[in-house]
Short mmCIF file of N, CA and C in Angstrom, two decimals:
data_model
loop_
_atom_site.label_atom_id
_atom_site.label_comp_id
_atom_site.label_asym_id
_atom_site.label_seq_id
_atom_site.Cartn_x
_atom_site.Cartn_y
_atom_site.Cartn_z
N UNK A 1 46.58 -94.93 -1.61
CA UNK A 1 47.77 -95.50 -2.22
C UNK A 1 48.85 -95.77 -1.17
N UNK A 2 49.67 -96.75 -1.44
CA UNK A 2 50.76 -97.09 -0.53
C UNK A 2 51.95 -96.17 -0.68
N UNK A 3 52.05 -95.50 -1.81
CA UNK A 3 53.18 -94.62 -2.09
C UNK A 3 52.67 -93.26 -2.52
N UNK A 4 53.24 -92.23 -1.94
CA UNK A 4 52.92 -90.88 -2.37
C UNK A 4 54.19 -90.21 -2.85
N UNK A 5 54.02 -89.24 -3.72
CA UNK A 5 55.18 -88.55 -4.28
C UNK A 5 54.88 -87.06 -4.31
N UNK A 6 55.83 -86.28 -3.90
CA UNK A 6 55.68 -84.83 -3.95
C UNK A 6 55.71 -84.37 -5.41
N UNK A 7 55.01 -83.30 -5.70
CA UNK A 7 54.97 -82.76 -7.05
C UNK A 7 56.38 -82.43 -7.56
N UNK A 8 57.23 -81.94 -6.67
CA UNK A 8 58.61 -81.59 -7.07
C UNK A 8 59.40 -82.83 -7.47
N UNK A 9 59.16 -83.97 -6.79
CA UNK A 9 59.84 -85.21 -7.16
C UNK A 9 59.34 -85.72 -8.50
N UNK A 10 58.06 -85.60 -8.75
CA UNK A 10 57.49 -86.02 -10.03
C UNK A 10 58.04 -85.18 -11.17
N UNK A 11 58.24 -83.89 -10.92
CA UNK A 11 58.78 -82.99 -11.96
C UNK A 11 60.19 -83.39 -12.38
N UNK A 12 60.96 -84.01 -11.48
CA UNK A 12 62.30 -84.48 -11.82
C UNK A 12 62.22 -85.63 -12.83
N UNK A 13 61.18 -86.44 -12.71
CA UNK A 13 61.05 -87.63 -13.56
C UNK A 13 60.34 -87.36 -14.89
N UNK A 14 59.42 -86.41 -14.91
CA UNK A 14 58.62 -86.16 -16.10
C UNK A 14 58.89 -84.73 -16.56
N UNK A 15 59.37 -84.60 -17.77
CA UNK A 15 59.68 -83.28 -18.30
C UNK A 15 58.96 -83.09 -19.63
N UNK A 16 58.53 -81.85 -19.92
CA UNK A 16 57.95 -81.59 -21.24
C UNK A 16 58.97 -81.89 -22.33
N UNK A 17 58.49 -82.28 -23.50
CA UNK A 17 59.37 -82.68 -24.60
C UNK A 17 60.39 -81.60 -24.96
N UNK A 18 60.00 -80.32 -24.86
CA UNK A 18 60.93 -79.26 -25.25
C UNK A 18 62.10 -79.12 -24.27
N UNK A 19 62.03 -79.78 -23.11
CA UNK A 19 63.12 -79.71 -22.15
C UNK A 19 64.03 -80.94 -22.19
N UNK A 20 63.78 -81.85 -23.12
CA UNK A 20 64.52 -83.11 -23.13
C UNK A 20 65.76 -83.04 -24.02
N UNK A 21 66.86 -82.95 -23.45
CA UNK A 21 68.17 -83.19 -24.02
C UNK A 21 68.46 -82.69 -25.43
N UNK A 22 68.54 -81.38 -25.51
CA UNK A 22 68.99 -80.75 -26.74
C UNK A 22 70.40 -81.24 -27.08
N UNK A 23 71.24 -81.41 -26.07
CA UNK A 23 72.61 -81.88 -26.31
C UNK A 23 72.62 -83.25 -26.98
N UNK A 24 71.76 -84.15 -26.52
CA UNK A 24 71.70 -85.49 -27.11
C UNK A 24 71.18 -85.41 -28.54
N UNK A 25 70.13 -84.61 -28.77
CA UNK A 25 69.56 -84.46 -30.12
C UNK A 25 70.58 -83.90 -31.10
N UNK A 26 71.45 -83.01 -30.62
CA UNK A 26 72.46 -82.41 -31.49
C UNK A 26 73.64 -83.34 -31.73
N UNK A 27 73.76 -84.41 -30.95
CA UNK A 27 74.90 -85.32 -31.09
C UNK A 27 76.15 -84.80 -30.40
N UNK A 28 75.98 -84.08 -29.31
CA UNK A 28 77.12 -83.54 -28.56
C UNK A 28 77.97 -84.65 -27.98
N UNK A 29 79.25 -84.37 -27.84
CA UNK A 29 80.20 -85.28 -27.20
C UNK A 29 80.63 -84.63 -25.89
N UNK A 30 80.57 -85.40 -24.81
CA UNK A 30 80.96 -84.89 -23.49
C UNK A 30 82.20 -85.61 -23.01
N UNK A 31 83.09 -84.87 -22.37
CA UNK A 31 84.29 -85.45 -21.78
C UNK A 31 84.61 -84.68 -20.51
N UNK A 32 85.36 -85.32 -19.64
CA UNK A 32 85.71 -84.69 -18.37
C UNK A 32 87.17 -84.97 -18.05
N UNK A 33 87.77 -84.06 -17.29
CA UNK A 33 89.15 -84.26 -16.87
C UNK A 33 89.27 -85.39 -15.87
N UNK A 34 88.14 -85.77 -15.26
CA UNK A 34 88.13 -86.85 -14.29
C UNK A 34 86.77 -87.51 -14.30
N UNK A 35 86.76 -88.85 -14.31
CA UNK A 35 85.52 -89.62 -14.26
C UNK A 35 85.73 -90.88 -13.43
N UNK A 36 84.83 -91.13 -12.51
CA UNK A 36 84.83 -92.38 -11.77
C UNK A 36 84.30 -93.46 -12.73
N UNK A 37 84.95 -94.64 -12.78
CA UNK A 37 84.45 -95.70 -13.65
C UNK A 37 82.95 -95.97 -13.41
N UNK A 38 82.18 -95.98 -14.50
CA UNK A 38 80.74 -96.19 -14.43
C UNK A 38 79.94 -94.92 -14.19
N UNK A 39 80.62 -93.82 -13.90
CA UNK A 39 79.94 -92.55 -13.64
C UNK A 39 80.48 -91.48 -14.60
N UNK A 40 80.38 -91.77 -15.88
CA UNK A 40 80.99 -90.93 -16.91
C UNK A 40 80.14 -89.71 -17.26
N UNK A 41 80.74 -88.79 -17.96
CA UNK A 41 80.05 -87.58 -18.41
C UNK A 41 78.88 -87.91 -19.33
N UNK A 42 78.92 -89.04 -20.03
CA UNK A 42 77.81 -89.44 -20.91
C UNK A 42 76.51 -89.60 -20.13
N UNK A 43 76.58 -89.88 -18.84
CA UNK A 43 75.38 -90.02 -18.02
C UNK A 43 74.57 -88.72 -17.94
N UNK A 44 75.20 -87.60 -18.24
CA UNK A 44 74.52 -86.31 -18.11
C UNK A 44 73.47 -86.07 -19.19
N UNK A 45 73.50 -86.85 -20.25
CA UNK A 45 72.51 -86.67 -21.31
C UNK A 45 71.76 -87.97 -21.62
N UNK A 46 71.69 -88.86 -20.63
CA UNK A 46 71.01 -90.15 -20.85
C UNK A 46 69.53 -90.12 -20.50
N UNK A 47 69.03 -88.99 -20.01
CA UNK A 47 67.62 -88.86 -19.68
C UNK A 47 67.23 -89.42 -18.33
N UNK A 48 68.18 -89.94 -17.57
CA UNK A 48 67.89 -90.51 -16.26
C UNK A 48 68.54 -89.64 -15.19
N UNK A 49 67.76 -88.90 -14.41
CA UNK A 49 68.33 -88.01 -13.40
C UNK A 49 69.03 -88.74 -12.26
N UNK A 50 68.87 -90.06 -12.19
CA UNK A 50 69.49 -90.82 -11.11
C UNK A 50 70.84 -91.41 -11.50
N UNK A 51 71.24 -91.29 -12.78
CA UNK A 51 72.61 -91.63 -13.15
C UNK A 51 73.39 -90.33 -13.12
N UNK A 52 74.65 -90.39 -12.73
CA UNK A 52 75.41 -89.16 -12.55
C UNK A 52 76.79 -89.25 -13.20
N UNK A 53 77.36 -88.08 -13.42
CA UNK A 53 78.80 -87.95 -13.68
C UNK A 53 79.42 -87.64 -12.33
N UNK A 54 80.54 -88.29 -12.04
CA UNK A 54 81.25 -88.02 -10.78
C UNK A 54 82.74 -88.11 -11.06
N UNK A 55 83.49 -87.20 -10.49
CA UNK A 55 84.94 -87.26 -10.61
C UNK A 55 85.47 -88.47 -9.83
N UNK A 56 86.69 -88.87 -10.15
CA UNK A 56 87.29 -90.05 -9.52
C UNK A 56 87.37 -89.91 -8.01
N UNK A 57 87.08 -91.03 -7.34
CA UNK A 57 87.22 -91.04 -5.88
C UNK A 57 87.77 -92.35 -5.34
N UNK A 58 87.83 -93.42 -6.16
CA UNK A 58 88.37 -94.68 -5.63
C UNK A 58 89.86 -94.83 -5.91
N UNK A 59 90.29 -94.59 -7.14
CA UNK A 59 91.70 -94.75 -7.48
C UNK A 59 92.48 -93.48 -7.19
N UNK A 60 92.04 -92.40 -7.83
CA UNK A 60 92.67 -91.10 -7.62
C UNK A 60 91.62 -90.15 -7.06
N UNK A 61 92.08 -89.09 -6.49
CA UNK A 61 91.17 -88.05 -6.02
C UNK A 61 91.75 -86.70 -6.44
N UNK A 62 91.68 -86.42 -7.76
CA UNK A 62 92.25 -85.15 -8.22
C UNK A 62 91.50 -83.97 -7.61
N UNK A 63 92.23 -82.93 -7.32
CA UNK A 63 91.62 -81.76 -6.69
C UNK A 63 90.93 -80.84 -7.67
N UNK A 64 90.28 -79.85 -7.12
CA UNK A 64 89.60 -78.83 -7.91
C UNK A 64 90.62 -77.94 -8.60
N UNK A 65 90.28 -77.31 -9.72
CA UNK A 65 88.99 -77.36 -10.41
C UNK A 65 88.86 -78.63 -11.26
N UNK A 66 87.61 -78.94 -11.63
CA UNK A 66 87.29 -80.06 -12.52
C UNK A 66 86.62 -79.49 -13.75
N UNK A 67 86.99 -80.01 -14.92
CA UNK A 67 86.42 -79.53 -16.18
C UNK A 67 85.57 -80.58 -16.85
N UNK A 68 84.43 -80.14 -17.36
CA UNK A 68 83.53 -80.96 -18.14
C UNK A 68 83.36 -80.24 -19.47
N UNK A 69 83.77 -80.86 -20.57
CA UNK A 69 83.75 -80.21 -21.87
C UNK A 69 82.67 -80.80 -22.76
N UNK A 70 81.96 -79.90 -23.45
CA UNK A 70 80.90 -80.27 -24.38
C UNK A 70 81.32 -79.83 -25.77
N UNK A 71 81.37 -80.79 -26.70
CA UNK A 71 81.69 -80.52 -28.11
C UNK A 71 80.42 -80.65 -28.92
N UNK A 72 80.03 -79.60 -29.61
CA UNK A 72 78.85 -79.61 -30.47
C UNK A 72 79.28 -79.86 -31.91
N UNK A 73 78.41 -80.45 -32.74
CA UNK A 73 78.79 -80.73 -34.12
C UNK A 73 79.02 -79.48 -34.96
N UNK A 74 78.37 -78.38 -34.59
CA UNK A 74 78.56 -77.11 -35.30
C UNK A 74 78.29 -75.96 -34.33
N UNK A 75 78.70 -74.78 -34.72
CA UNK A 75 78.45 -73.62 -33.87
C UNK A 75 76.95 -73.46 -33.67
N UNK A 76 76.56 -73.23 -32.42
CA UNK A 76 75.14 -73.21 -32.05
C UNK A 76 74.87 -72.01 -31.16
N UNK A 77 73.73 -71.36 -31.39
CA UNK A 77 73.29 -70.29 -30.49
C UNK A 77 72.87 -70.93 -29.18
N UNK A 78 73.43 -70.45 -28.08
CA UNK A 78 73.13 -71.01 -26.76
C UNK A 78 72.68 -69.86 -25.86
N UNK A 79 71.44 -69.95 -25.41
CA UNK A 79 70.86 -68.94 -24.53
C UNK A 79 71.17 -69.22 -23.07
N UNK A 80 71.20 -70.54 -22.72
CA UNK A 80 71.43 -70.92 -21.32
C UNK A 80 71.96 -72.34 -21.26
N UNK A 81 72.66 -72.62 -20.18
CA UNK A 81 73.08 -73.98 -19.84
C UNK A 81 72.26 -74.37 -18.62
N UNK A 82 71.64 -75.54 -18.69
CA UNK A 82 70.81 -76.02 -17.59
C UNK A 82 71.47 -77.24 -16.96
N UNK A 83 71.55 -77.24 -15.65
CA UNK A 83 72.12 -78.41 -14.98
C UNK A 83 71.26 -78.80 -13.80
N UNK A 84 71.37 -80.06 -13.43
CA UNK A 84 70.67 -80.60 -12.27
C UNK A 84 71.67 -81.28 -11.36
N UNK A 85 71.55 -80.98 -10.07
CA UNK A 85 72.38 -81.65 -9.08
C UNK A 85 71.94 -83.11 -8.98
N UNK A 86 72.65 -83.87 -8.20
CA UNK A 86 72.34 -85.28 -7.98
C UNK A 86 70.92 -85.44 -7.44
N UNK A 87 70.14 -86.32 -8.06
CA UNK A 87 68.76 -86.55 -7.63
C UNK A 87 68.69 -87.23 -6.28
N UNK A 88 69.77 -87.93 -5.88
CA UNK A 88 69.75 -88.60 -4.57
C UNK A 88 70.04 -87.64 -3.42
N UNK A 89 70.30 -86.37 -3.76
CA UNK A 89 70.52 -85.28 -2.80
C UNK A 89 71.77 -85.45 -1.93
N UNK A 90 72.65 -86.37 -2.29
CA UNK A 90 73.94 -86.48 -1.60
C UNK A 90 74.75 -85.24 -1.92
N UNK A 91 75.24 -84.53 -0.92
CA UNK A 91 75.96 -83.28 -1.15
C UNK A 91 77.36 -83.47 -1.70
N UNK A 92 77.97 -84.62 -1.46
CA UNK A 92 79.34 -84.83 -1.92
C UNK A 92 79.43 -84.61 -3.42
N UNK A 93 80.25 -83.64 -3.79
CA UNK A 93 80.49 -83.34 -5.20
C UNK A 93 79.47 -82.45 -5.86
N UNK A 94 78.34 -82.17 -5.23
CA UNK A 94 77.38 -81.27 -5.86
C UNK A 94 78.09 -79.95 -6.17
N UNK A 95 78.02 -79.53 -7.42
CA UNK A 95 78.74 -78.34 -7.84
C UNK A 95 78.19 -77.10 -7.14
N UNK A 96 79.08 -76.17 -6.79
CA UNK A 96 78.68 -74.95 -6.10
C UNK A 96 79.10 -73.71 -6.88
N UNK A 97 80.38 -73.58 -7.16
CA UNK A 97 80.92 -72.43 -7.88
C UNK A 97 81.37 -72.91 -9.25
N UNK A 98 80.65 -72.49 -10.31
CA UNK A 98 80.96 -72.95 -11.66
C UNK A 98 81.19 -71.78 -12.61
N UNK A 99 81.96 -72.08 -13.63
CA UNK A 99 82.26 -71.09 -14.67
C UNK A 99 82.08 -71.78 -16.02
N UNK A 100 81.54 -71.05 -16.97
CA UNK A 100 81.42 -71.56 -18.33
C UNK A 100 82.42 -70.82 -19.18
N UNK A 101 83.27 -71.60 -19.87
CA UNK A 101 84.30 -71.06 -20.74
C UNK A 101 83.96 -71.40 -22.18
N UNK A 102 84.23 -70.49 -23.10
CA UNK A 102 84.00 -70.81 -24.51
C UNK A 102 85.12 -71.70 -25.03
N UNK A 103 85.06 -72.07 -26.30
CA UNK A 103 86.03 -72.98 -26.89
C UNK A 103 87.46 -72.47 -26.89
N UNK A 104 87.64 -71.15 -26.70
CA UNK A 104 88.97 -70.56 -26.62
C UNK A 104 89.45 -70.39 -25.19
N UNK A 105 88.65 -70.86 -24.23
CA UNK A 105 89.04 -70.74 -22.83
C UNK A 105 88.67 -69.42 -22.18
N UNK A 106 87.90 -68.59 -22.89
CA UNK A 106 87.49 -67.29 -22.35
C UNK A 106 86.23 -67.47 -21.49
N UNK A 107 86.23 -66.84 -20.33
CA UNK A 107 85.10 -66.94 -19.41
C UNK A 107 83.87 -66.28 -20.01
N UNK A 108 82.76 -67.01 -20.02
CA UNK A 108 81.48 -66.48 -20.50
C UNK A 108 80.64 -66.04 -19.30
N UNK A 109 80.61 -66.85 -18.25
CA UNK A 109 79.86 -66.52 -17.04
C UNK A 109 80.39 -67.37 -15.89
N UNK A 110 80.30 -66.83 -14.68
CA UNK A 110 80.65 -67.57 -13.47
C UNK A 110 79.52 -67.34 -12.47
N UNK A 111 79.10 -68.42 -11.79
CA UNK A 111 77.93 -68.30 -10.91
C UNK A 111 77.97 -69.34 -9.80
N UNK A 112 77.07 -69.18 -8.86
CA UNK A 112 76.89 -70.13 -7.75
C UNK A 112 75.65 -70.97 -8.04
N UNK A 113 75.74 -72.28 -7.78
CA UNK A 113 74.64 -73.20 -8.01
C UNK A 113 74.14 -73.68 -6.64
N UNK A 114 72.84 -73.60 -6.39
CA UNK A 114 72.30 -74.04 -5.09
C UNK A 114 72.40 -75.56 -4.91
N UNK A 115 72.35 -75.99 -3.66
CA UNK A 115 72.31 -77.41 -3.33
C UNK A 115 70.99 -78.02 -3.81
N UNK A 116 71.05 -79.29 -4.21
CA UNK A 116 69.86 -80.10 -4.52
C UNK A 116 68.93 -79.50 -5.56
N UNK A 117 69.42 -78.63 -6.40
CA UNK A 117 68.58 -77.98 -7.41
C UNK A 117 68.48 -78.85 -8.66
N UNK A 118 67.31 -78.84 -9.28
CA UNK A 118 67.18 -79.49 -10.58
C UNK A 118 66.76 -78.43 -11.58
N UNK A 119 67.20 -78.60 -12.82
CA UNK A 119 66.89 -77.66 -13.91
C UNK A 119 67.28 -76.22 -13.58
N UNK A 120 68.50 -76.04 -13.07
CA UNK A 120 69.03 -74.72 -12.75
C UNK A 120 69.60 -74.09 -14.02
N UNK A 121 69.01 -72.99 -14.45
CA UNK A 121 69.47 -72.34 -15.68
C UNK A 121 70.54 -71.31 -15.40
N UNK A 122 71.61 -71.40 -16.18
CA UNK A 122 72.67 -70.40 -16.14
C UNK A 122 72.55 -69.62 -17.45
N UNK A 123 72.08 -68.40 -17.35
CA UNK A 123 71.86 -67.57 -18.53
C UNK A 123 73.21 -67.11 -19.10
N UNK A 124 73.33 -67.17 -20.43
CA UNK A 124 74.53 -66.70 -21.11
C UNK A 124 74.22 -65.33 -21.73
N UNK A 125 75.26 -64.55 -22.03
CA UNK A 125 75.02 -63.24 -22.64
C UNK A 125 74.27 -63.38 -23.97
N UNK A 126 73.40 -62.44 -24.29
CA UNK A 126 72.66 -62.49 -25.56
C UNK A 126 73.62 -62.63 -26.75
N UNK A 127 73.22 -63.44 -27.71
CA UNK A 127 74.02 -63.63 -28.92
C UNK A 127 75.16 -64.63 -28.79
N UNK A 128 75.25 -65.34 -27.67
CA UNK A 128 76.33 -66.32 -27.48
C UNK A 128 76.17 -67.47 -28.47
N UNK A 129 77.24 -67.77 -29.21
CA UNK A 129 77.29 -68.90 -30.14
C UNK A 129 78.51 -69.72 -29.77
N UNK A 130 78.31 -71.03 -29.64
CA UNK A 130 79.39 -71.90 -29.19
C UNK A 130 79.50 -73.15 -30.05
N UNK A 131 80.71 -73.55 -30.34
CA UNK A 131 80.99 -74.86 -30.97
C UNK A 131 81.37 -75.85 -29.87
N UNK A 132 81.96 -75.32 -28.81
CA UNK A 132 82.29 -76.12 -27.63
C UNK A 132 82.31 -75.19 -26.43
N UNK A 133 82.15 -75.80 -25.27
CA UNK A 133 82.28 -75.02 -24.04
C UNK A 133 82.71 -75.96 -22.92
N UNK A 134 83.27 -75.36 -21.89
CA UNK A 134 83.71 -76.11 -20.72
C UNK A 134 82.98 -75.58 -19.50
N UNK A 135 82.43 -76.50 -18.73
CA UNK A 135 81.88 -76.18 -17.42
C UNK A 135 82.99 -76.47 -16.43
N UNK A 136 83.55 -75.43 -15.83
CA UNK A 136 84.64 -75.58 -14.86
C UNK A 136 84.06 -75.48 -13.45
N UNK A 137 84.30 -76.50 -12.66
CA UNK A 137 83.83 -76.54 -11.28
C UNK A 137 84.97 -76.05 -10.39
N UNK A 138 84.77 -74.89 -9.78
CA UNK A 138 85.78 -74.31 -8.89
C UNK A 138 85.59 -74.76 -7.44
N UNK A 139 84.35 -75.07 -7.07
CA UNK A 139 84.06 -75.51 -5.70
C UNK A 139 82.80 -76.37 -5.72
N UNK A 140 82.73 -77.28 -4.76
CA UNK A 140 81.51 -78.08 -4.60
C UNK A 140 80.93 -77.82 -3.21
N UNK A 141 79.72 -78.30 -3.00
CA UNK A 141 79.08 -78.10 -1.70
C UNK A 141 79.69 -78.96 -0.61
N UNK A 142 80.34 -80.08 -1.00
CA UNK A 142 81.01 -80.92 -0.01
C UNK A 142 82.15 -81.68 -0.69
N UNK A 143 83.34 -81.50 -0.21
CA UNK A 143 84.49 -82.22 -0.73
C UNK A 143 85.11 -81.57 -1.96
N UNK A 144 86.19 -82.18 -2.43
CA UNK A 144 86.93 -81.67 -3.59
C UNK A 144 86.53 -82.40 -4.86
N UNK A 145 85.34 -82.99 -4.87
CA UNK A 145 84.84 -83.74 -6.01
C UNK A 145 83.86 -82.88 -6.81
N UNK A 146 83.39 -83.42 -7.93
CA UNK A 146 82.33 -82.78 -8.71
C UNK A 146 81.40 -83.87 -9.21
N UNK A 147 80.11 -83.58 -9.18
CA UNK A 147 79.12 -84.50 -9.74
C UNK A 147 77.90 -83.71 -10.17
N UNK A 148 77.22 -84.24 -11.17
CA UNK A 148 75.97 -83.67 -11.67
C UNK A 148 75.07 -84.80 -12.11
N UNK A 149 73.75 -84.52 -12.15
CA UNK A 149 72.79 -85.50 -12.62
C UNK A 149 72.44 -85.34 -14.08
N UNK A 150 72.26 -84.10 -14.54
CA UNK A 150 71.88 -83.82 -15.92
C UNK A 150 72.50 -82.50 -16.37
N UNK A 151 72.64 -82.37 -17.69
CA UNK A 151 73.18 -81.15 -18.28
C UNK A 151 72.52 -80.96 -19.63
N UNK A 152 72.17 -79.72 -19.97
CA UNK A 152 71.58 -79.44 -21.28
C UNK A 152 71.80 -77.99 -21.64
N UNK A 153 71.42 -77.64 -22.86
CA UNK A 153 71.50 -76.26 -23.33
C UNK A 153 70.14 -75.84 -23.87
N UNK A 154 69.95 -74.53 -23.95
CA UNK A 154 68.73 -73.95 -24.54
C UNK A 154 69.16 -72.85 -25.47
#
């Protein structure tokens, strides 16, 4: 063949049905405190790991932290939040230090996210039920921006 692909690259493109966008199936609404035109939070649940959410960088460059809020149609048991860094592996904006806040602004968990990771699960405390939550980006791997490729819940 003229083209070869690593198994890890193929895994980014093909996912088992049970891993495909619970947020989209539930009808979640995503919003962010900052979005670059054409790189909106809606890209995080479009099923394409190569489309991204990215904070503004052409007109304004708001500083950290950056908030990404998920509104669910009803209170839902959430075991974990799964996120994927940018599939193009550009470090600018890749989230590093993140915190998940419940709908009242109370911290549920804070953790470090590795560079270039896909399907990184952030486990929530047992019994966590959320109607909304905010992913707060306190630091990125490069720059004062934030970007992600995909986001989901389990």
